[in-house]
Amino acid sequence: MSRVNQHRIDPAVQKEVRRRSLKRIGRVLMFGMLVSVTATSAMWLNHKWSVGSWEIRADAPLKIAIDAQLKAMPNRDFLSTRPDLLRKLWLQRIPDLADVRITRILPDKLRIDADARVPVALWQDEQSRLHLFDGHGNIYRLLKKGESPDLPLLRIPEEKLDAARKMIVALAQHDAQKLSDLSEIRAGSRHWQIYFSRGVTWLIPQGDEGSMIERIKSLLQQPRWRNRYWRVDARLSSRWFIRPAGHGGVI
């Protein structure tokens, strides 16, 4: 009868293997405990630093809109009220908001400084709806029922809005009074019709509008033209036609 030879493992080797296994298990357990403690602490801080109050510095309508956004939030914990997140959301949801700066004051307060868009004109679309139009060339919302801002009206195709914005900027640079008198801008196929108060009208070719406005302004500042109101037709490069704003012959 033969005996099967068995290889005996050195007890010292077995002990070392067990020690390494226990060490690995201990590291895993320790890591798990750290993750659990960290997650628990983060959840506690996230709740502890929930926003409970805020200070808004803005015009009244904008202040009301931002306040409503905060009050409507189902959860105002730390993560949900990160300044960068709130800024992005509000710029999307509040059309009249041009920019906002949000500062967190720990543990539970927000300080908010908001800038409103400044409309410079009304734009009438193809459906005759009126939109507010700002100085950066943005159509940012429809005019609300009951609103009646004293702004010039743009009756022009949407693709010409940027050119109209540049004309408004040029008027502001060369003649602030003319800008305040501006009533309406219309676009023909190749020219602009610019209407002011007191029957003053300018007809100018499309293209290089800023230079054309500067030339007309310079002309009307001369003594011969200064003290009356005129209709200026500058569509022809060879000759301009100037008429009294009320009625009269060509000059």
XYZ file of C-alpha atoms in Angstrom, residues 4-174:
171
model
C 0.471 9.841 -1.157
C 3.086 12.463 -0.477
C 1.557 15.848 0.500
C 3.409 19.168 0.333
C 3.224 20.877 3.676
C 2.908 24.687 3.686
C 5.243 26.435 6.016
C 3.203 27.830 8.964
C 5.190 31.055 8.784
C 4.135 31.518 5.157
C 0.500 30.829 6.067
C 0.700 33.380 8.844
C 2.126 36.000 6.471
C -0.617 35.342 3.902
C -3.300 35.746 6.576
C -1.660 38.946 7.808
C -1.651 40.454 4.304
C -5.272 39.420 3.711
C -6.380 41.001 6.979
C -4.426 44.135 6.133
C -6.161 44.429 2.761
C -9.568 43.858 4.375
C -8.746 46.497 6.962
C -7.846 49.008 4.262
C -11.098 48.313 2.415
C -13.111 48.737 5.600
C -11.271 51.934 6.483
C -11.853 53.356 3.004
C -15.533 52.467 3.227
C -15.803 54.177 6.606
C -14.096 57.306 5.257
C -16.436 57.413 2.268
C -19.428 56.976 4.533
C -18.265 59.679 6.959
C -17.459 62.046 4.093
C -20.828 61.487 2.432
C -22.656 61.935 5.715
C -20.732 65.132 6.455
C -21.374 66.461 2.959
C -25.093 65.765 3.269
C -25.154 67.467 6.669
C -23.319 70.550 5.364
C -25.454 70.634 2.228
C -28.544 70.849 4.434
C -26.921 73.053 7.089
C -25.936 75.646 4.475
C -29.394 75.831 2.893
C -30.337 79.360 1.913
C -32.743 80.912 4.394
C -32.520 84.597 3.481
C -31.372 86.852 0.665
C -30.701 90.484 -0.120
C -31.523 91.687 -3.636
C -30.247 94.984 -4.983
C -32.080 95.727 -8.233
C -34.902 97.754 -9.762
C -38.287 96.883 -8.286
C -39.632 94.683 -11.158
C -36.408 92.708 -11.338
C -36.268 92.370 -7.564
C -39.775 90.918 -7.536
C -38.907 88.453 -10.321
C -35.754 87.167 -8.581
C -37.522 86.921 -5.236
C -40.263 84.853 -6.870
C -37.669 82.519 -8.413
C -36.073 81.862 -5.009
C -39.379 81.364 -3.218
C -40.550 78.914 -5.898
C -37.522 76.639 -5.448
C -38.577 73.297 -3.911
C -35.136 72.935 -2.342
C -32.670 75.695 -1.463
C -29.820 73.539 -0.182
C -26.156 74.393 -0.795
C -25.827 72.511 -4.082
C -29.109 73.803 -5.507
C -28.176 77.440 -4.785
C -24.674 77.548 -6.212
C -24.154 81.093 -7.591
C -23.078 79.879 -11.044
C -26.139 77.622 -11.303
C -28.580 80.318 -10.170
C -27.076 82.860 -12.556
C -27.460 80.500 -15.505
C -31.061 79.627 -14.601
C -32.179 83.206 -14.027
C -30.635 84.511 -17.239
C -32.710 81.884 -19.051
C -35.935 82.454 -17.113
C -36.037 86.234 -16.551
C -36.025 88.064 -19.919
C -35.516 91.509 -18.361
C -32.340 90.383 -16.578
C -29.156 91.562 -18.299
C -26.674 90.277 -15.705
C -26.540 89.192 -12.080
C -23.804 88.804 -9.482
C -24.478 86.403 -6.613
C -22.413 86.168 -3.432
C -22.930 83.461 -0.823
C -22.614 84.544 2.804
C -22.271 81.462 4.977
C -24.088 79.842 6.491
C -27.442 80.665 4.864
C -27.597 84.001 3.009
C -27.290 85.232 -0.588
C -26.418 88.744 -1.707
C -27.685 89.468 -5.211
C -26.873 92.441 -7.442
C -28.893 92.433 -10.660
C -28.827 94.628 -13.779
C -31.935 95.105 -15.897
C -31.908 95.215 -19.670
C -32.397 98.718 -21.024
C -34.771 98.767 -24.021
C -33.948 101.306 -26.723
C -36.738 100.528 -29.181
C -39.802 98.449 -29.957
C -39.650 96.009 -32.849
C -42.793 95.054 -34.753
C -42.619 91.559 -36.211
C -44.473 90.157 -39.236
C -47.493 89.323 -37.031
C -47.567 92.967 -35.797
C -46.504 91.888 -32.323
C -44.307 94.317 -30.412
C -41.044 93.192 -28.832
C -38.596 95.030 -26.594
C -35.213 95.582 -28.237
C -32.084 96.496 -26.229
C -28.911 98.394 -27.066
C -26.989 95.166 -27.701
C -29.355 94.154 -30.489
C -31.333 91.582 -28.491
C -35.068 91.031 -28.951
C -35.722 89.807 -25.462
C -39.474 89.653 -24.892
C -42.927 90.601 -26.113
C -44.478 93.788 -24.835
C -46.855 92.988 -21.991
C -50.480 94.027 -21.925
C -50.773 97.484 -20.423
C -47.130 98.417 -21.084
C -46.634 101.594 -23.098
C -42.958 102.574 -23.041
C -41.989 105.787 -24.821
C -39.638 104.159 -27.323
C -39.075 104.482 -31.081
C -40.699 101.836 -33.262
C -38.745 99.673 -35.673
C -40.851 98.502 -38.629
C -38.114 96.532 -40.319
C -37.254 92.905 -41.178
C -35.460 91.002 -38.443
C -32.299 90.681 -40.528
C -31.945 94.480 -40.553
C -32.126 94.884 -36.775
C -28.370 95.024 -36.297
C -28.080 97.864 -38.815
C -30.900 99.694 -37.008
C -29.082 99.227 -33.708
C -25.952 100.794 -35.222
C -28.003 103.765 -36.408
C -29.402 104.261 -32.916
C -25.864 104.100 -31.497
C -24.697 106.639 -34.115
C -27.539 109.002 -33.196
C -26.597 108.709 -29.526
C -22.985 109.554 -30.353
C -23.635 112.463 -32.722
